[in-house]
XYZ file of C-alpha atoms in Angstrom:
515
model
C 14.754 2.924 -6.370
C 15.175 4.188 -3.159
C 13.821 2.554 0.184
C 11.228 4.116 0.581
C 10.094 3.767 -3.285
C 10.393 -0.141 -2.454
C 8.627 0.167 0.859
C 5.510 1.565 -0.839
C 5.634 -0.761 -4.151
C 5.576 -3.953 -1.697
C 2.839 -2.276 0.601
C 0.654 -1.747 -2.821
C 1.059 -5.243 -3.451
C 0.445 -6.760 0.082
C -2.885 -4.421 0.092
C -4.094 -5.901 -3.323
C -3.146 -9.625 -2.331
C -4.895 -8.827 1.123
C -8.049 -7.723 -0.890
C -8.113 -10.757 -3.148
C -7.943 -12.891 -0.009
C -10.895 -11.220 1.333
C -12.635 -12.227 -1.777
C -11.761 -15.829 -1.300
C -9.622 -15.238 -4.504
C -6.825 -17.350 -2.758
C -4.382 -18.183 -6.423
C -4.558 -14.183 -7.273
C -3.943 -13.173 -3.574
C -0.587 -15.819 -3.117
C -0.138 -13.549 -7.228
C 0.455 -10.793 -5.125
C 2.306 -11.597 -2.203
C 4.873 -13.323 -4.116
C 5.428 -9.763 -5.950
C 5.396 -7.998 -2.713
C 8.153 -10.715 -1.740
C 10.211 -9.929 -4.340
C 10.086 -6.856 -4.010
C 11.095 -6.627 -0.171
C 10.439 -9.872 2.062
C 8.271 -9.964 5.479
C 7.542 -11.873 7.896
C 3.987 -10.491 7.385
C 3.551 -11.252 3.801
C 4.692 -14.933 4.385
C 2.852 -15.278 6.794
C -0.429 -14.256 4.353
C 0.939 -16.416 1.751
C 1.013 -19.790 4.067
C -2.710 -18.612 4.722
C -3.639 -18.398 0.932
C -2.258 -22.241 0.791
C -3.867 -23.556 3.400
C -6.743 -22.115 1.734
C -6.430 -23.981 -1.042
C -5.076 -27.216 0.556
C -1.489 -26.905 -0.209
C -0.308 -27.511 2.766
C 3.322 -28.286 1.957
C 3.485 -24.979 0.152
C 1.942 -23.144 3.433
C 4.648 -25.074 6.000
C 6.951 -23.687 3.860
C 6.224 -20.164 3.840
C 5.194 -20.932 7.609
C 8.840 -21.444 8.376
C 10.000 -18.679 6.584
C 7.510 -16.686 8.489
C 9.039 -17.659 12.090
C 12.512 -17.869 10.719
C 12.447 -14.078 9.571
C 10.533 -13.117 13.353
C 11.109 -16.061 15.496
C 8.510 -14.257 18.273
C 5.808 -13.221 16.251
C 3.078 -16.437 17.372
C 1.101 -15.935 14.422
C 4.283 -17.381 12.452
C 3.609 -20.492 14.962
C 0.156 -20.163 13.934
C 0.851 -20.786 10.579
C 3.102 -23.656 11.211
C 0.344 -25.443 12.892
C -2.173 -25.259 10.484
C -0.242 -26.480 7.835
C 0.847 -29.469 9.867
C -2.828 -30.139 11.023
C -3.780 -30.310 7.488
C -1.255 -32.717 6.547
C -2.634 -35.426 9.664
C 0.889 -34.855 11.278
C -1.110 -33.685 15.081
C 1.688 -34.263 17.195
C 3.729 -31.836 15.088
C 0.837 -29.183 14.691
C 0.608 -29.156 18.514
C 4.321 -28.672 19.114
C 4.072 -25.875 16.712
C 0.795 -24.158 18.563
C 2.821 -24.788 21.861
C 6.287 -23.518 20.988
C 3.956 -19.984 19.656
C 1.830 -20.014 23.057
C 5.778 -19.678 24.976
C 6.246 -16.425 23.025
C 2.807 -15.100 22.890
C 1.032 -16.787 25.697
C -3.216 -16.812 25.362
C -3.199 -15.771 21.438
C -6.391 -17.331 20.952
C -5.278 -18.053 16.816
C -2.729 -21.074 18.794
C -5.125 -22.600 21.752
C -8.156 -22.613 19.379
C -5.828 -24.493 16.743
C -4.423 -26.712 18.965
C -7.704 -27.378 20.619
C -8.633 -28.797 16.930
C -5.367 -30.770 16.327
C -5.761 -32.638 19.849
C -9.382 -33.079 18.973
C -8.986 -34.512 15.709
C -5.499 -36.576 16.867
C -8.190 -38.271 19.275
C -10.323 -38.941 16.751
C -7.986 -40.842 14.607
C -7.126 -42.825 16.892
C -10.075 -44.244 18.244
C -11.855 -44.843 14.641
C -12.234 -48.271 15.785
C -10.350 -49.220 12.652
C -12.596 -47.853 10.012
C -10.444 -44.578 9.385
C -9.985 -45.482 5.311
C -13.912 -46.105 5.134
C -13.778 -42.333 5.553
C -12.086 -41.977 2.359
C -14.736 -41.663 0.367
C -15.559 -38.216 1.980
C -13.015 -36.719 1.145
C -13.998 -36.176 -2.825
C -14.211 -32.648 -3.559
C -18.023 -33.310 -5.242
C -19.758 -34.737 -2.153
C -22.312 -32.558 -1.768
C -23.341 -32.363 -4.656
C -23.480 -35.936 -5.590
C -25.997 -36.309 -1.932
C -28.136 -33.926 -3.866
C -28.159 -35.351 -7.134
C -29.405 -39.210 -5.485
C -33.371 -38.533 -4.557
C -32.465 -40.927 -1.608
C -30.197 -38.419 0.399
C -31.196 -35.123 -1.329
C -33.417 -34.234 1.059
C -30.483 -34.907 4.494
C -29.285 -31.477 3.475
C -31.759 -29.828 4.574
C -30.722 -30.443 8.288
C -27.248 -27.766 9.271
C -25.736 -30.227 11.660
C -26.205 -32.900 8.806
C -24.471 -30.570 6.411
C -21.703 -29.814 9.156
C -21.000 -33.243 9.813
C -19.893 -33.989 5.966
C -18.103 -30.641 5.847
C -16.298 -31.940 9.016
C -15.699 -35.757 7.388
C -14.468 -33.694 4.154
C -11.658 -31.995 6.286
C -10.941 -35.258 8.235
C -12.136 -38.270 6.642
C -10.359 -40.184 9.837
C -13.055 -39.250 12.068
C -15.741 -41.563 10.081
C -15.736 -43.296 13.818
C -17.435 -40.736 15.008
C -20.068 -40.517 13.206
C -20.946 -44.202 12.185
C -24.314 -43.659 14.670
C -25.801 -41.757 11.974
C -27.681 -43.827 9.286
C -28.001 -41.033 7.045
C -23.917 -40.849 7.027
C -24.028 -45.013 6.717
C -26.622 -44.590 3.694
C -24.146 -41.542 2.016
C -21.415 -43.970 2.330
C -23.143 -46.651 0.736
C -23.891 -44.374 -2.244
C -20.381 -43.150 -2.802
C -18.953 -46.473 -2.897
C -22.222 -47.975 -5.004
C -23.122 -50.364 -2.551
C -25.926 -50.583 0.749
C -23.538 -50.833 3.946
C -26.714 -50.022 6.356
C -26.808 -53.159 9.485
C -29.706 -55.394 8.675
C -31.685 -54.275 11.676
C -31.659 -50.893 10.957
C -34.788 -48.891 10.027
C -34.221 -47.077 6.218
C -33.696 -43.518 7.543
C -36.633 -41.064 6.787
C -35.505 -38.430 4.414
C -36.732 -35.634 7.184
C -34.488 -34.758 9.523
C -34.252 -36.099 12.978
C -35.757 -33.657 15.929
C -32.920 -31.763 17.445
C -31.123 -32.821 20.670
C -31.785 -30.982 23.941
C -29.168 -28.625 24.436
C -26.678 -30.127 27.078
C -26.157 -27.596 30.385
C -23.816 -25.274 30.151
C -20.171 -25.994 32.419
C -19.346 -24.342 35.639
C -17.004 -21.941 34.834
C -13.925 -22.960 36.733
C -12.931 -20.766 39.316
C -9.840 -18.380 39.270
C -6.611 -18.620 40.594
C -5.512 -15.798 42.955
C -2.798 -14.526 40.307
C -5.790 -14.240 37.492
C -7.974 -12.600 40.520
C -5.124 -10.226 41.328
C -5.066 -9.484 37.711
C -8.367 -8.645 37.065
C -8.150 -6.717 40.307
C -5.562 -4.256 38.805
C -7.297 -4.549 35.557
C -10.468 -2.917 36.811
C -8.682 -0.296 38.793
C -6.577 0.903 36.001
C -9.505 0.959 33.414
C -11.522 3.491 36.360
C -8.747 5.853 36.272
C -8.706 5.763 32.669
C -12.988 5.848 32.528
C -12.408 8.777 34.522
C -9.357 10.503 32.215
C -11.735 9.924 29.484
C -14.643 12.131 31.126
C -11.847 14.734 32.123
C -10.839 15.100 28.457
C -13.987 15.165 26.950
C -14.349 18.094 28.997
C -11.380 19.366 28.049
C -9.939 19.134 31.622
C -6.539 18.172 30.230
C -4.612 17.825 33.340
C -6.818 16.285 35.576
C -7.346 13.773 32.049
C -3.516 13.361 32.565
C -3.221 12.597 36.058
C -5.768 9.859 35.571
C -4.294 8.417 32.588
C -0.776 8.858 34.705
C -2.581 6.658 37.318
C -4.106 4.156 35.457
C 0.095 3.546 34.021
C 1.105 3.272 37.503
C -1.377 0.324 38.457
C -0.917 -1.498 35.132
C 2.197 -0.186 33.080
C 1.720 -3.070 30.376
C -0.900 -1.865 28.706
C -0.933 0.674 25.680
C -3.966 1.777 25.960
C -3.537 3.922 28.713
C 0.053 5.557 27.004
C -2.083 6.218 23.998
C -4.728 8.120 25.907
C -1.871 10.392 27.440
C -0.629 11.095 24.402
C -4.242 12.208 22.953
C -4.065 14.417 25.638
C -0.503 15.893 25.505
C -1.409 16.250 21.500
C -4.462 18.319 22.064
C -2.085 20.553 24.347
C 0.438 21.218 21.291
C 3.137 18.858 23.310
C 4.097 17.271 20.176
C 7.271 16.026 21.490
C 5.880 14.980 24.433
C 3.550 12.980 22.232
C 5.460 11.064 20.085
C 7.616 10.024 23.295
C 4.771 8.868 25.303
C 3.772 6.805 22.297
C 7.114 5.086 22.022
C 7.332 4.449 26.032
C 3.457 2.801 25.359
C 4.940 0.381 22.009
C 8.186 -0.391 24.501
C 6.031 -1.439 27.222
C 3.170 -2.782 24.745
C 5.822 -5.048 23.431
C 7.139 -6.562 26.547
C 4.048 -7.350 27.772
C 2.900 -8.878 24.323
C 0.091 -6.772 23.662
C -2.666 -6.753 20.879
C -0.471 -5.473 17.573
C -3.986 -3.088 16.689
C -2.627 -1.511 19.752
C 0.953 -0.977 19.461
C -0.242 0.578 15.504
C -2.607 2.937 17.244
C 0.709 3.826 18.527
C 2.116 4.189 15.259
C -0.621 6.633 14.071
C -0.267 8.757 16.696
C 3.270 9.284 16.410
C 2.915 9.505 12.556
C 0.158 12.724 13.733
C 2.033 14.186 15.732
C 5.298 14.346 13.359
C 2.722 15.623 10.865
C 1.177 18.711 13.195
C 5.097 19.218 13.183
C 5.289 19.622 9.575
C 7.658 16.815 9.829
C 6.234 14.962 6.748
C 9.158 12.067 6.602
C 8.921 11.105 9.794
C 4.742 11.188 9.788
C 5.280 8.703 6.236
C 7.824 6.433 8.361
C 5.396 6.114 11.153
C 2.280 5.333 9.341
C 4.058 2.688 7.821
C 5.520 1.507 10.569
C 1.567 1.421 11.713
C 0.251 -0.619 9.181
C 3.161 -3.471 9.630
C 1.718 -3.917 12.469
C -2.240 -3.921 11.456
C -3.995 -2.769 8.711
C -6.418 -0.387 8.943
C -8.224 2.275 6.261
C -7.770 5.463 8.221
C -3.681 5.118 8.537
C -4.055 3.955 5.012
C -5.755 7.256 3.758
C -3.218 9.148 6.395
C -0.745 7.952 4.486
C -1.805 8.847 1.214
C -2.489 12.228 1.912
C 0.744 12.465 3.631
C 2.662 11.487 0.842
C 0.338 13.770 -1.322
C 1.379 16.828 1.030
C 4.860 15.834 0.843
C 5.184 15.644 -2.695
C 3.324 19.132 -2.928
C 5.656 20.674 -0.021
C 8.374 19.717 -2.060
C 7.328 21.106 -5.319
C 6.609 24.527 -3.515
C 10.395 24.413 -1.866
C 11.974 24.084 -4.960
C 9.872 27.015 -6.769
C 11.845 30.479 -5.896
C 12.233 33.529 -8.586
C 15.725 34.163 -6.990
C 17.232 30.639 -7.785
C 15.936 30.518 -10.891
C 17.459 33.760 -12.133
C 20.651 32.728 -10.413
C 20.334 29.287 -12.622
C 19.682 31.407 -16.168
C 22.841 33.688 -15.085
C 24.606 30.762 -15.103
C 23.171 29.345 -18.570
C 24.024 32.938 -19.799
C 27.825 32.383 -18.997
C 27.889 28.761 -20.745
C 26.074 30.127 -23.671
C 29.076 33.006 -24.116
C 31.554 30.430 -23.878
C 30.089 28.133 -26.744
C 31.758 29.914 -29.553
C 35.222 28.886 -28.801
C 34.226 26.196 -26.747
C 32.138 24.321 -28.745
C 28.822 22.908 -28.339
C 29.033 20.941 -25.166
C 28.926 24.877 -23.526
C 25.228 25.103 -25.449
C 23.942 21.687 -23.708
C 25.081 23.182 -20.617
C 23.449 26.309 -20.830
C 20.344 24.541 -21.771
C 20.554 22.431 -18.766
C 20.442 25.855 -16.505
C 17.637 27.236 -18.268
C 15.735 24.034 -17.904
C 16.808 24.471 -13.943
C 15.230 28.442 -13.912
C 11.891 26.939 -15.992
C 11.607 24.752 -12.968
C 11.871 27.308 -10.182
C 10.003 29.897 -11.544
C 7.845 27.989 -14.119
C 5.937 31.802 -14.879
C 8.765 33.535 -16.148
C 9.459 33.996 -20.144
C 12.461 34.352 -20.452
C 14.479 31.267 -20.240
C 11.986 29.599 -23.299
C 13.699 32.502 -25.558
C 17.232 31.681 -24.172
C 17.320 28.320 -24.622
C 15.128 28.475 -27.962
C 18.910 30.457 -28.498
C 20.646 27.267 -27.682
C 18.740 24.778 -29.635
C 19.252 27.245 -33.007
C 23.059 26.916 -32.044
C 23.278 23.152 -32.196
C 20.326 23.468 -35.089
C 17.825 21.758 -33.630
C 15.172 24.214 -34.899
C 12.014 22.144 -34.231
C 13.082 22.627 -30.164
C 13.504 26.177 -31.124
C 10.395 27.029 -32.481
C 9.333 25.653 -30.077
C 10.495 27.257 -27.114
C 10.014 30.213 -29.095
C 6.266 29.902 -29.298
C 5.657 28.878 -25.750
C 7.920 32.272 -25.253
C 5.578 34.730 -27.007
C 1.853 32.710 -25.636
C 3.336 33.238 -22.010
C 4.491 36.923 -22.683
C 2.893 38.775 -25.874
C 4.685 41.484 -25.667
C 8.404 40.269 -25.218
C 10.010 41.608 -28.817
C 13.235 39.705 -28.333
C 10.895 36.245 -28.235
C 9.271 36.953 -31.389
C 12.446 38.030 -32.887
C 13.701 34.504 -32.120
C 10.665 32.680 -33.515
C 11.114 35.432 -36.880
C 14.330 34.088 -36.860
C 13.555 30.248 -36.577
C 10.932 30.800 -39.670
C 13.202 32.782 -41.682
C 15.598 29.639 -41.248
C 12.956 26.909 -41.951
C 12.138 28.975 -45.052
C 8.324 29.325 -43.870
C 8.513 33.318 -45.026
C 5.052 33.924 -44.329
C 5.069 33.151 -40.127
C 8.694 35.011 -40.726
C 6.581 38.426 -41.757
C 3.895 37.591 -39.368
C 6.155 37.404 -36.517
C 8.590 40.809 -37.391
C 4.537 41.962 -37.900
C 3.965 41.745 -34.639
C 7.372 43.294 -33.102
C 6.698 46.591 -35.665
C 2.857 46.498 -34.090
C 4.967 46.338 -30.437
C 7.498 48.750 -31.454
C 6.972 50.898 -34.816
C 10.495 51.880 -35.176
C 12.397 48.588 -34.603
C 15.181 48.850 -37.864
C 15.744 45.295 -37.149
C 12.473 43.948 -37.868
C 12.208 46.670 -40.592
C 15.408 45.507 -42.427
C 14.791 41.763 -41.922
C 11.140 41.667 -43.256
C 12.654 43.357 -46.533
C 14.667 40.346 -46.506
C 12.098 38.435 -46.224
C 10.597 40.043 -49.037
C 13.593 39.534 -50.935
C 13.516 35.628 -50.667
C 10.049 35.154 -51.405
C 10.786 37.012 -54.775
C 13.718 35.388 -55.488
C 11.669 31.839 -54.953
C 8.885 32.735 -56.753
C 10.926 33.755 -59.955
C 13.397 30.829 -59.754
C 9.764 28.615 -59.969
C 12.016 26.166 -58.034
C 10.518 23.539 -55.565
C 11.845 23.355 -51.693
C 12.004 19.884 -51.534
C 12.560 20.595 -47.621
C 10.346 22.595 -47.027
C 7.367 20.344 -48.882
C 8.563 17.638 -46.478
C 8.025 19.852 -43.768
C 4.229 21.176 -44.692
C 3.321 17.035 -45.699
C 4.747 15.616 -42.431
């Protein structure tokens, strides 16, 4: 198959395993990554997979894939990501927040690696100040908790309080961090009825079943102030996104050079940032500047990348490029760019682009290969084999029939090449083909004698006399003074006679009318 044909089977797959996972159908999503990975490995699809078995709780499985992930794109931090996750859900902190850390050096900020270490250092603390009672927790970590709280009248009625409900999810993921939550009778009075015995301190009250009246909310933090690089930042930030508020008001007006000198500006102040090359290549595309286009695009993913920017961003990019090359009639490189887009994100309108592109493709190249002048040229050149067959012998009649397949093709509305190779397939007696050809001869062009002289001809052969007359019938209708039809339906004639008064049975020809 060729690379592109493999491109497009993985894609189908990835785009099925992506939907399953959406549908929290994590063993029929990992299904169909592991196809896509056979069929052409990703750092992408590996990266999907290690998701589907965290899911799931095989972490092993998902550090695996992790790896594989950051060994096949050792800068992507979502690969890092991965890693951590894995590691966090196999109690091994310390490694899960080397992993988020080593991601946050290539892609610093990704919120996917400081929310996960945030977690791992979180739970690492934890752990270790359980005050001991860390295998207590154990008992949480039964898949069926919840629903044995709700079968025991005592603690059915606990779940009707969220942060009650949260805090056994949480002891479910961690069952370490029973320390923290030892306060809580109702979490001492669960325990006790997991492990079939009353563990509540003798001075404690027996918990009512309602739940207890929620905390006051604590005061929100001071937001910390911000250092004079993140001011100067922002600064730039907010005078790059003007010029580009005020590009966008210039284009919708269809000002499309003061829209460019704006969008030109806001580049200057912050070249980073893709946005802004996207917007100037809207603009250069509404002004037919194709070329101009699709370079301003790749100048915007160059920059996008250095500066580590948001990958829906960089396959905005993509798209463009892909529309441009398609405005160009430039349907290869359109495909190539789409896909190109949706390795970086997926997204539902490059997906239908896509489609339709490869829809017009296969269409264009359908209509390319259509042209009367070819195909005539092609049946010339069956009509040359077809002369040599005689003393060349029958390979010269596979040939020809190979050319008049070729003029079919091209110029699928002419007659003429069903009679001639109908000719070919009566040389190496394969009458069947012939008849065949014959009849889809005479449906496409009524009036072509030498077509329903062939099919005469085929029936004569088979010994069906009666479609023989019918056909040499129609050529006298066409042409009233044809002596060939003339002297062959008194043939005809002749054999029908001659099989009526030998009263013999065609044994072939019975087969033929039973099959």
């Amino acid at each position: 198959a060729s690379t592109r044909a493999v491109a497009a089977d993985m894609e189908a797959e990835k785009a099925l395993g992506n939907e399953k996972f959406k549908a929290a159908d994590f063993p029929a999503a990992i299904e169909h990554f592991s196809k896509a990975l056979d069929i052409q490995p990703t750092h992408v699809l590996y990266s999907n997979r290690s998701a589907c078995y965290c899911s799931l709780r095989k972490y092993d499985e998902a550090l695996s894939d992790a790896e594989k992930c950051i060994a096949a794109k050792p800068d992507w931090g979502k690969g890092y990501g991965r890693k951590g996750a894995a590691l966090h859900g196999l109690g091994r902190y310390n490694d899960a927040i080397a992993a988020y850390e080593s991601g946050l050096g290539h892609e610093p900020g990704l919120a996917m690696l400081t929310n996960g270490m945030a977690e791992a250092k979180a739970e690492m603390e934890a752990s270790q100040d359980d005050g001991g009672m860390g295998s207590l927790g154990n008992v949480f970590g039964q898949p069926d908790v919840l629903q044995k709280i709700a079968a025991n009248p005592q603690t059915a009625a606990f779940l009707a309080d969220p942060g009650f409900v949260a805090k056994i999810q949480s002891l479910q993921r961690n069952p370490s961090a029973i320390g923290q939550h030892l306060q809580d009778q109702r979490v001492l009075q669960v325990m006790g009825m997991l492990m079939g015995v009353n563990i509540q301190t003798p001075d404690a009250p027996m918990p009512q079943a309602s739940a207890p009246p929620p905390k006051a909310k604590a005061p929100e933090p001071e937001p910390e102030p911000l250092t004079p690089e993140q001011e100067a930042a922002l600064a730039l930030r907010k005078e790059a996104d003007e010029h580009k508020l005020k590009g966008n008001a210039a284009y919708k007006a269809k000002d499309f050079d003061a829209a460019i000198g704006h969008y030109e500006a806001a580049i200057k102040v912050l070249p980073g940032e893709p946005t802004y090359y996207n917007n100037l290549a809207a603009v250069l595309m509404e002004k037919k500047d194709f070329e101009g286009c699709i370079a301003m695009c790749k100048t915007g993913i160059e920059k996008g990348r250095e500066a580590k920017a948001d990958y829906k961003l960089i396959a905005r990019s993509f798209m463009r490029i892909g529309n441009a090359y398609k405005k160009q009639g430039q349907l290869d490189e359109a495909i190539r760019s789409y896909e190109d887009s949706l390795m970086e994100d997926r997204s539902e309108e490059v997906e239908k682009l896509l489609k339709q592109t490869r829809a017009a493709k296969k269409k264009a190249e359908a209509e390319a290969y259509l042209s009367p002048e070819k195909a005539e040229e092609a049946r010339q050149e069956g009509n040359e084999f077809f002369k040599r067959g005689p003393a060349e012998g029958p390979e010269m009649y596979a040939k020809a029939i190979e050319k008049y397949s070729e003029a079919m093709r091209r110029n699928p509305k002419d007659h003429v090449p069903y009679s001639n190779r109908a000719a070919c397939y009566q040389k190496l007696m394969e009458w069947q083909l012939a008849l065949k050809d014959a009849d889809r001869c005479v449906e496409m062009e009524p009036t072509f004698v030498k077509g329903w002289s062939r099919k005469a001809g085929i029936h004569f052969y088979l010994k069906e006399y009666h479609k023989a007359l019918d056909a040499y019938d129609r050529i006298l209708k066409l042409e009233p003074a044809n002596e060939e039809a003339k002297s062959m339906t008194e043939q005809v004639l002749q054999a029908v006679n001659a099989a009526n008064q030998s009263g013999e049975v065609d044994q072939e020809r019975q087969g033929r009318a039973m099959a």
